[in-house]
Structure formats: structure tokens, C-alpha cells
Amino acid sequence: MKKMTLKVALLAAMMATSGFAVAMDEDSYRAEHKAATEALNKAKKVGGEWRDSRWKKSTAVKVDGKKMSYLHAAEAYAAKGDYKNAMKYAGIAKFEGEMGYQQAMDQKNAGPRH
Amino acid sequence: MTMKKIVLMALAACLALGTTGVYASQADDINALRHYFKKKFPTVPFKEFANGSYALSADKRINWESMRDFPPFEDHVAKGEALWNKKFKNGNSFATCLGNDVTKVRNRFPHWNAKDKKVETLEGNIVACQKANGEKPFGLKKGNIAYLSAYIASQANGQKVNVVVPDDKDAQAAYEAGKQFFYAKRGQLNLSCADCHVYSAGMYARGNLLSPVMGHTTHFPVWRGKWAKKKGDGFGTLHRRYGGCNKQVRAKPFKAQGKEYSNMEFFHASMSNGLTIDAPDYRE
């Protein structure tokens, strides 16, 4: 009986921990998604958004046979509970937003160099 | 010292300090570009730049000339003529907005609209005309808008491009914005329009021979082999091409007939001043 109780307790603990981990992953993903959206909005304001970050017609990533942008792929993976991939693609979208903004700032005074 | 001498000295001082010519004018840009391409392609006569990359490669030119013998876009031009002649429901037509003499339409665009403080393009005016007359507007990149634009352009063939940037600070700002757009690197590939069509003109990007910017706008709308392979009938407007170029460097394309592309058309078409309109045409 004692052994059985221990097993049940262990199982309960494992389930609780995994639930906690999933919640943690989800929170991290939501934060990353928010940061990506903010970075992309900032890039958009200066005309520096890139094609595959979140453009509806992008074909950068294939999820379940459907082609989409990095941010949309992040959302698709999150909807399936795959937060590892969701984080990965939200991170790429965020990086592209930051780079697009930086690029537009660097090119603000672009002109001929011939 | 006489008044005449004082005025002359003041004028000379202004010129010396550059206070009268700080703005890099359209004429300066055109001259600089012509000089650059003359040096880069010394054997290509100026008027040949209207033919794009076909002025640079004999092999490509043979293919282009054979396409022009039986142009795949003749039907599209005929469709455009029918659209030009068709009356709207209210009895007006495109001629009501754009002028009765179709031969004088294409070469007025792009131009600066001082009242609305914006660059006006031919395709933008076509759509504005439809809206003003209660008609459903065409799409902005292909189909009817390209057919009508092609017919209008074909009626101006042989005329010389002459885009004027007026002495108006807003017009000059729009021109400068278009110029900045053209020279700014963008997208994941970090490439500008100029990287391909100025600095690398005459070189190959995969199988494509990069055309010089000078002459680009003389032959639009175009029928492209690449577009014919996709959805549609191969025909498209200049702003469709802009969107395609932006996508190729992995930048998010801007809206056709939006401010960004219209301003760029203002600059871009200016760079073809003096070249002959020959539209529509075939491109790879």
C-alpha cells in the first residue's frame, strides 16, 4: 500500500511539473510573440519590414503542408502546443523586425555613390 | 560701385557658396547617371538604353526580336482599346478624365499634382477616373489596368519621356523620397534597386542579365515570360514589377499606387528622360 501511495504521489508530482513547464513555455512564447510583434511594428513604421517576417503571402516555412511566414508559423506551432518551435519562429520574426528597423535607419540617407 | 555691380557680386557670392544650388536637382541626377552608363557601356548608344538588357547582349537580343515579331501582347492592347472606347454607365469614358487625344495621355505621367501634393501616375488616374464616375475600379497590377495602360502607352510610341520635377519644395521632396527608395538597401538580402540596376547592370543574377535603370519605364506595361508561367496572362504594370523586385530581395512589397512606389516612379521615370516610349514590350 505504501509503495502504491508513493507511486501515485510521484506520478502526480510529474504531471504537475510537466503542466508547470508547459505553462512556463506558453508564457515565454507569449512574451517572445509580443516582442516580435513590437519589433515588426517598429520596422513597419519606417518601411523596413522584410518579406518573410509576417507577410500573409510569405512561403518561408511549411507547417502541416501549408506555407507561411515566420510569425504565422510560430502561431501555428503554438496552437498545436509545440512551444519549442513556436519560440524558434517567433524569435526569427523578432530578429527580422529588429534588423529591418536597423537597416531602414542605416539607409535613411541612401543615395547614389557613382 | 554701381547697383549693377553689387547685384552681380552678390549673385557670384551666392553661386560660390552654393546657396542657390544645394538641392541635387533632377538634371544633375540624370547627367550623373548618363555619364556613369556612358563610361560603363561605351559602345551602347544612348537611345539603345530604352531596350534594357537587350541593348547589352546580342544573344538575348535575338530572342527578344523574335518575340517582337509575333508579340504575345497584341490581344491585350486590343482589349485596352476597347476599354478606352467603352462608355461608363453615366455616359462618360476614360477620355472624359484623361483627355480626348489618347496620344497625349501617357507622356503626361508621372507628374506632380500641386493641389493634392502628390505624384500622379497613369494607372492611379485610371482608377481615380473610375471612382469619380461610379465605376468599379480595376485591380492595380494586372488585367484590365495593364491592358488599358498598354493601349494608352502604345498611342504615345515614339514620343520622348520628359518628366518634370517642378520648382516646388513638396514635389522635390517626393522626388528625393523616390530617389532614396531606389538607392536604399532593403530586405533580408540587403540589396537596393541600384545595386542591380546601376552598379551591377550588365552582369548576371543567375540566368538574368541585369538591365540598366535608364530606359526602364519606357516600355511598361510589359509582358513577361516569368509572369506568364504564373497565374494571369503575363501582363503587368510598373508597380507590379516594383513589388516583384522588393519580394526578390526579400522585403515586404508596398502597395501598388501607394506613396512609396508613386514617388519612386517619379524618380525612376525621370532617369529615362530623353528616351523614346516603346510600349508595351516583352521582357524575360
Coordinates of C-alpha atoms in Angstrom, one line a residue:
Chain A
M1 CA 0.0 0.0 0.0
K2 CA 2.9 2.3 1.0
K3 CA 4.6 1.6 -2.3
M4 CA 1.4 2.3 -4.2
T5 CA 0.9 5.6 -2.5
L6 CA 4.5 6.6 -3.3
K7 CA 3.9 5.7 -7.0
V8 CA 0.7 7.8 -7.2
A9 CA 2.4 10.7 -5.4
L10 CA 5.4 10.5 -7.8
L11 CA 3.1 10.4 -10.8
A12 CA 1.1 13.4 -9.5
A13 CA 4.3 15.3 -9.0
M14 CA 5.5 14.6 -12.5
M15 CA 2.2 15.6 -14.0
A16 CA 2.2 18.9 -12.0
T17 CA 5.8 19.6 -13.0
S18 CA 5.1 19.0 -16.7
G19 CA 2.0 21.2 -16.5
F20 CA 4.0 23.8 -14.9
A21 CA 6.7 23.5 -17.6
V22 CA 4.1 23.8 -20.3
A23 CA 2.7 26.9 -18.7
M24 CA 6.2 28.3 -18.5
D25 CA 6.8 27.6 -22.2
E26 CA 3.5 29.2 -23.1
D27 CA 4.4 32.3 -21.1
S28 CA 7.8 32.5 -22.7
Y29 CA 6.3 32.1 -26.1
R30 CA 3.7 34.8 -25.5
A31 CA 6.4 37.2 -24.4
E32 CA 8.5 36.3 -27.5
H33 CA 5.5 36.8 -29.8
K34 CA 4.7 40.2 -28.2
A35 CA 8.3 41.2 -28.6
A36 CA 8.3 40.1 -32.2
T37 CA 5.1 42.0 -33.0
E38 CA 6.5 45.1 -31.4
A39 CA 9.8 44.8 -33.3
L40 CA 7.9 44.3 -36.6
N41 CA 5.6 47.2 -36.0
K42 CA 8.6 49.4 -35.4
A43 CA 10.2 48.2 -38.6
K44 CA 6.9 48.8 -40.5
K45 CA 6.8 52.4 -39.3
V46 CA 10.0 53.1 -41.1
G47 CA 9.2 51.0 -44.2
G48 CA 11.7 48.3 -43.2
E49 CA 9.6 45.2 -42.9
W50 CA 11.0 42.1 -44.5
R51 CA 9.1 39.7 -46.7
D52 CA 9.0 36.6 -44.6
S53 CA 8.6 38.0 -41.1
R54 CA 4.8 38.2 -41.1
W55 CA 3.6 38.9 -44.7
K56 CA 0.5 36.9 -45.4
K57 CA 1.8 35.7 -48.8
S58 CA 5.1 34.5 -47.5
T59 CA 6.1 30.9 -48.2
A60 CA 9.1 30.8 -45.8
V61 CA 8.0 27.9 -43.5
K62 CA 5.9 24.9 -44.1
V63 CA 3.6 23.8 -41.2
D64 CA 1.4 20.8 -41.8
G65 CA 1.8 21.3 -45.6
K66 CA 0.8 25.0 -45.5
K67 CA 3.4 27.6 -46.4
M68 CA 3.5 30.7 -44.2
S69 CA 5.7 33.5 -42.6
Y70 CA 7.8 33.0 -39.5
L71 CA 5.4 34.7 -37.2
H72 CA 2.4 32.8 -38.6
A73 CA 4.5 29.6 -38.2
A74 CA 5.1 30.5 -34.6
E75 CA 1.4 30.9 -34.1
A76 CA 0.6 27.6 -35.8
Y77 CA 3.0 25.7 -33.7
A78 CA 1.8 27.4 -30.5
A79 CA -1.8 26.4 -31.4
K80 CA -0.6 22.8 -31.5
G81 CA 1.2 23.2 -28.2
D82 CA 4.6 22.9 -29.7
Y83 CA 6.2 25.8 -27.9
K84 CA 9.7 24.8 -28.8
N85 CA 9.1 25.5 -32.5
A86 CA 6.8 28.4 -31.7
M87 CA 9.6 30.1 -29.7
K88 CA 12.0 29.4 -32.5
Y89 CA 9.9 31.1 -35.2
A90 CA 8.8 34.0 -33.0
G91 CA 12.5 34.6 -32.3
I92 CA 13.3 34.7 -36.1
A93 CA 10.4 37.1 -36.7
K94 CA 11.7 39.3 -33.8
F95 CA 15.2 39.3 -35.2
E96 CA 14.0 40.2 -38.7
G97 CA 11.9 43.1 -37.2
E98 CA 15.0 44.4 -35.4
M99 CA 17.2 44.0 -38.4
G100 CA 14.6 45.6 -40.7
Y101 CA 14.3 48.6 -38.5
Q102 CA 18.1 49.0 -38.2
Q103 CA 18.5 48.6 -42.0
A104 CA 15.9 51.3 -42.7
M105 CA 17.7 53.6 -40.2
D106 CA 21.1 53.0 -41.8
Q107 CA 19.6 53.6 -45.3
K108 CA 17.7 56.8 -44.3
N109 CA 20.0 59.0 -46.4
A110 CA 20.8 56.5 -49.2
G111 CA 21.8 58.0 -52.5
P112 CA 24.0 57.4 -55.5
R113 CA 27.6 56.5 -55.0
H114 CA 28.7 56.6 -58.6
Chain B
M1 CA 30.1 101.0 -57.0
T2 CA 27.1 100.8 -59.2
M3 CA 24.0 98.9 -58.3
K4 CA 24.6 96.5 -61.3
K5 CA 28.0 95.6 -59.9
I6 CA 26.6 95.0 -56.4
V7 CA 23.9 92.6 -57.8
L8 CA 26.4 90.8 -59.9
M9 CA 28.8 90.4 -56.9
A10 CA 26.0 89.1 -54.7
L11 CA 25.0 86.6 -57.3
A12 CA 28.5 85.4 -57.8
A13 CA 28.9 85.0 -54.0
C14 CA 25.7 83.0 -53.8
L15 CA 26.9 80.7 -56.6
A16 CA 30.3 80.3 -55.0
L17 CA 28.7 79.3 -51.7
G18 CA 26.3 77.1 -53.4
T19 CA 23.3 78.6 -51.7
T20 CA 21.4 78.7 -54.9
G21 CA 22.0 75.1 -55.8
V22 CA 22.1 73.0 -52.6
Y23 CA 19.3 70.7 -53.9
A24 CA 20.7 67.9 -56.0
S25 CA 18.5 68.5 -58.9
Q26 CA 16.8 66.1 -61.3
A27 CA 19.1 67.4 -64.1
D28 CA 22.2 66.7 -62.0
D29 CA 21.0 63.1 -61.3
I30 CA 20.2 62.5 -65.0
N31 CA 23.5 63.8 -66.1
A32 CA 25.4 61.8 -63.5
L33 CA 23.7 58.6 -64.5
R34 CA 24.2 59.2 -68.2
H35 CA 27.8 59.9 -67.6
Y36 CA 28.1 56.7 -65.5
F37 CA 26.5 54.5 -68.1
K38 CA 28.4 56.0 -70.9
K39 CA 31.6 55.1 -69.1
K40 CA 30.3 51.6 -68.2
F41 CA 28.9 50.8 -71.6
P42 CA 30.9 53.0 -74.0
T43 CA 29.7 51.2 -77.2
V44 CA 26.0 51.4 -76.4
P45 CA 24.3 54.5 -77.9
F46 CA 22.0 56.5 -75.6
K47 CA 18.8 55.6 -77.4
E48 CA 19.5 51.9 -77.0
F49 CA 19.1 52.1 -73.3
A50 CA 15.3 52.1 -73.9
N51 CA 15.8 48.4 -74.8
G52 CA 17.1 47.4 -71.4
S53 CA 19.3 44.3 -71.2
Y54 CA 18.7 43.6 -74.9
A55 CA 21.0 46.5 -75.7
L56 CA 23.8 44.7 -73.9
S57 CA 23.6 41.1 -75.1
A58 CA 23.4 40.0 -78.8
D59 CA 22.1 36.6 -77.8
K60 CA 19.3 38.0 -75.6
R61 CA 18.5 40.5 -78.3
I62 CA 17.9 37.8 -80.9
N63 CA 15.4 36.1 -78.6
W64 CA 13.7 39.5 -77.8
E65 CA 13.5 40.4 -81.5
S66 CA 11.9 37.1 -82.4
M67 CA 9.3 37.7 -79.6
R68 CA 8.6 41.1 -81.0
D69 CA 7.9 39.6 -84.5
F70 CA 4.8 37.9 -83.0
P71 CA 4.1 39.9 -79.8
P72 CA 2.2 37.9 -77.2
F73 CA 0.5 41.0 -76.0
E74 CA -1.3 42.2 -79.1
D75 CA -4.7 40.9 -77.9
H76 CA -4.1 42.8 -74.6
V77 CA -3.6 46.1 -76.4
A78 CA -6.8 45.4 -78.4
K79 CA -8.7 44.8 -75.1
G80 CA -7.2 48.1 -73.8
E81 CA -8.5 49.9 -76.8
A82 CA -12.0 48.5 -76.2
L83 CA -11.8 49.7 -72.6
W84 CA -10.8 53.2 -73.8
N85 CA -13.7 53.4 -76.1
K86 CA -16.3 51.9 -73.7
K87 CA -18.7 54.4 -72.1
F88 CA -19.3 54.3 -68.4
K89 CA -22.9 53.9 -67.1
N90 CA -23.1 57.7 -66.8
G91 CA -22.1 58.2 -70.4
N92 CA -18.6 59.4 -69.6
S93 CA -15.5 57.5 -70.5
F94 CA -11.8 57.4 -69.7
A95 CA -11.4 60.2 -72.3
T96 CA -13.5 62.4 -70.1
C97 CA -10.9 62.3 -67.3
L98 CA -7.7 61.8 -69.3
G99 CA -8.3 63.8 -72.4
N100 CA -9.8 63.1 -75.8
D101 CA -6.5 62.8 -77.6
V102 CA -5.2 59.5 -76.4
T103 CA -1.8 60.2 -78.0
K104 CA -1.2 62.9 -75.4
V105 CA -2.0 60.9 -72.3
R106 CA 0.9 58.6 -71.5
N107 CA 3.6 61.2 -71.7
R108 CA 1.9 63.4 -69.1
F109 CA 2.6 60.8 -66.4
P110 CA 4.1 60.7 -63.9
H111 CA 3.6 64.3 -62.8
W112 CA 3.3 66.4 -59.7
N113 CA -0.2 67.4 -58.6
A114 CA 0.5 70.7 -56.7
K115 CA -3.1 70.9 -55.4
D116 CA -3.2 67.5 -53.8
K117 CA 0.6 67.5 -53.2
K118 CA 1.2 64.1 -54.6
V119 CA 2.7 62.3 -57.6
E120 CA 0.1 61.2 -60.1
T121 CA 0.6 58.1 -62.2
L122 CA -1.3 56.9 -65.3
E123 CA -2.7 53.8 -63.5
G124 CA -3.6 55.9 -60.5
N125 CA -5.5 58.3 -62.7
I126 CA -7.3 55.4 -64.5
V127 CA -8.6 54.1 -61.2
A128 CA -9.4 57.6 -59.9
C129 CA -11.4 58.2 -63.1
Q130 CA -13.4 55.1 -62.5
K131 CA -14.2 56.0 -58.9
A132 CA -15.2 59.5 -59.9
N133 CA -17.7 58.1 -62.3
G134 CA -19.2 55.5 -60.0
E135 CA -17.5 52.6 -61.8
K136 CA -15.9 49.6 -60.0
P137 CA -12.1 50.3 -60.1
F138 CA -9.7 47.9 -61.8
G139 CA -7.1 45.9 -59.8
L140 CA -3.8 47.8 -59.7
K141 CA -1.2 45.4 -61.0
K142 CA -2.6 43.2 -63.9
G143 CA -5.6 42.5 -66.0
N144 CA -7.7 45.4 -67.3
I145 CA -5.5 48.2 -65.8
A146 CA -2.5 46.8 -67.7
Y147 CA -4.5 46.4 -70.9
L148 CA -5.8 50.0 -70.9
S149 CA -2.4 51.4 -69.8
A150 CA -0.8 49.4 -72.6
Y151 CA -3.2 50.8 -75.2
I152 CA -2.6 54.3 -74.0
A153 CA 1.1 53.8 -73.9
S154 CA 1.1 52.3 -77.4
Q155 CA -0.5 55.5 -78.7
A156 CA 2.4 57.5 -77.4
N157 CA 5.1 55.4 -79.0
G158 CA 7.9 57.4 -80.5
Q159 CA 7.5 60.3 -78.1
K160 CA 10.3 61.2 -75.8
V161 CA 10.0 60.8 -72.0
N162 CA 10.0 64.1 -70.3
V163 CA 9.2 64.0 -66.6
V164 CA 9.4 67.4 -65.0
V165 CA 10.0 68.0 -61.3
P166 CA 8.7 71.5 -60.7
D167 CA 10.2 74.2 -58.6
D168 CA 8.1 73.2 -55.6
K169 CA 9.5 72.0 -52.4
D170 CA 6.9 69.3 -51.9
A171 CA 7.5 68.0 -55.4
Q172 CA 11.2 67.9 -54.9
A173 CA 10.7 66.1 -51.6
A174 CA 8.6 63.5 -53.3
Y175 CA 11.3 63.1 -56.0
E176 CA 14.0 62.8 -53.3
A177 CA 11.9 60.3 -51.4
G178 CA 11.7 58.2 -54.6
K179 CA 15.4 58.6 -55.2
Q180 CA 16.1 57.5 -51.6
F181 CA 13.8 54.5 -52.1
F182 CA 15.7 53.5 -55.2
Y183 CA 19.1 53.7 -53.6
A184 CA 18.2 52.2 -50.2
K185 CA 19.1 48.6 -49.4
R186 CA 16.2 46.6 -48.1
G187 CA 15.0 43.2 -47.3
Q188 CA 16.8 40.1 -46.0
L189 CA 19.3 40.2 -49.0
N190 CA 20.2 43.8 -48.1
L191 CA 20.0 44.9 -51.8
S192 CA 18.8 48.2 -53.3
C193 CA 17.3 48.7 -56.7
A194 CA 20.5 50.5 -57.6
D195 CA 22.7 47.5 -56.6
C196 CA 21.2 45.5 -59.5
H197 CA 20.2 48.2 -62.0
V198 CA 23.1 50.7 -61.6
Y199 CA 26.2 49.2 -60.1
S200 CA 25.6 45.6 -61.4
A201 CA 23.9 46.5 -64.7
G202 CA 25.2 44.2 -67.4
M203 CA 26.1 41.5 -65.0
Y204 CA 24.1 38.3 -64.5
A205 CA 22.0 37.4 -61.4
R206 CA 21.5 33.7 -62.0
G207 CA 20.2 33.5 -65.6
N208 CA 19.1 37.1 -65.8
L209 CA 21.1 39.9 -67.4
L210 CA 20.6 42.9 -65.2
S211 CA 19.2 45.9 -67.1
P212 CA 20.4 49.5 -66.6
V213 CA 17.9 51.8 -64.8
M214 CA 18.0 54.2 -67.7
G215 CA 15.2 53.2 -70.0
H216 CA 13.3 51.0 -67.6
T217 CA 10.0 52.9 -67.7
T218 CA 9.8 53.4 -71.4
H219 CA 8.2 50.1 -72.2
F220 CA 5.7 49.5 -69.5
P221 CA 3.3 47.7 -69.1
V222 CA 5.2 44.6 -70.1
W223 CA 4.5 41.0 -71.0
R224 CA 6.9 38.9 -69.0
G225 CA 7.7 35.3 -69.6
K226 CA 8.1 34.8 -65.9
W227 CA 4.6 36.2 -65.2
A228 CA 3.1 34.1 -68.0
K229 CA 4.2 31.0 -66.2
K230 CA 2.3 32.1 -63.1
K231 CA -1.3 33.0 -62.6
G232 CA -2.6 35.6 -65.1
D233 CA -1.6 36.3 -68.7
G234 CA 1.9 37.5 -68.4
F235 CA 1.0 41.2 -68.5
G236 CA 1.6 43.7 -65.7
T237 CA 2.2 47.3 -64.7
L238 CA 5.3 49.0 -63.5
H239 CA 4.1 48.8 -59.8
R240 CA 3.6 45.1 -60.2
R241 CA 7.3 44.9 -61.2
Y242 CA 8.3 47.1 -58.2
G243 CA 6.5 44.7 -55.9
G244 CA 8.2 41.8 -57.6
C245 CA 11.7 43.4 -57.2
N246 CA 11.0 44.0 -53.5
K247 CA 9.9 40.4 -53.0
Q248 CA 13.1 39.2 -54.7
V249 CA 15.3 41.0 -52.2
R250 CA 13.0 39.5 -49.5
A251 CA 11.5 42.8 -48.5
K252 CA 7.8 43.1 -47.9
P253 CA 6.3 44.8 -51.0
F254 CA 4.5 48.1 -50.7
K255 CA 1.0 48.7 -52.0
A256 CA 0.7 49.4 -55.8
Q257 CA -0.1 53.0 -56.4
G258 CA 0.8 53.9 -52.8
K259 CA 3.0 56.8 -51.9
E260 CA 6.3 54.8 -51.9
Y261 CA 6.0 53.4 -55.4
S262 CA 4.5 56.5 -56.9
N263 CA 7.4 58.6 -55.6
M264 CA 9.8 56.1 -56.9
E265 CA 8.1 56.2 -60.3
F266 CA 8.6 59.9 -60.3
F267 CA 12.4 59.5 -59.8
H268 CA 12.6 56.3 -61.9
A269 CA 10.8 57.7 -65.0
S270 CA 12.9 60.9 -64.7
M271 CA 16.0 58.8 -65.3
S272 CA 14.6 57.9 -68.7
N273 CA 14.1 61.5 -69.8
G274 CA 15.1 61.8 -73.5
L275 CA 14.5 58.2 -74.3
T276 CA 11.7 57.0 -76.6
I277 CA 8.5 55.4 -75.4
D278 CA 8.1 52.0 -76.9
A279 CA 5.3 50.2 -75.1
P280 CA 4.2 47.6 -74.4
D281 CA 7.1 45.3 -74.7
Y282 CA 8.3 41.8 -74.0
R283 CA 10.7 41.1 -71.1
E284 CA 12.0 37.9 -69.7

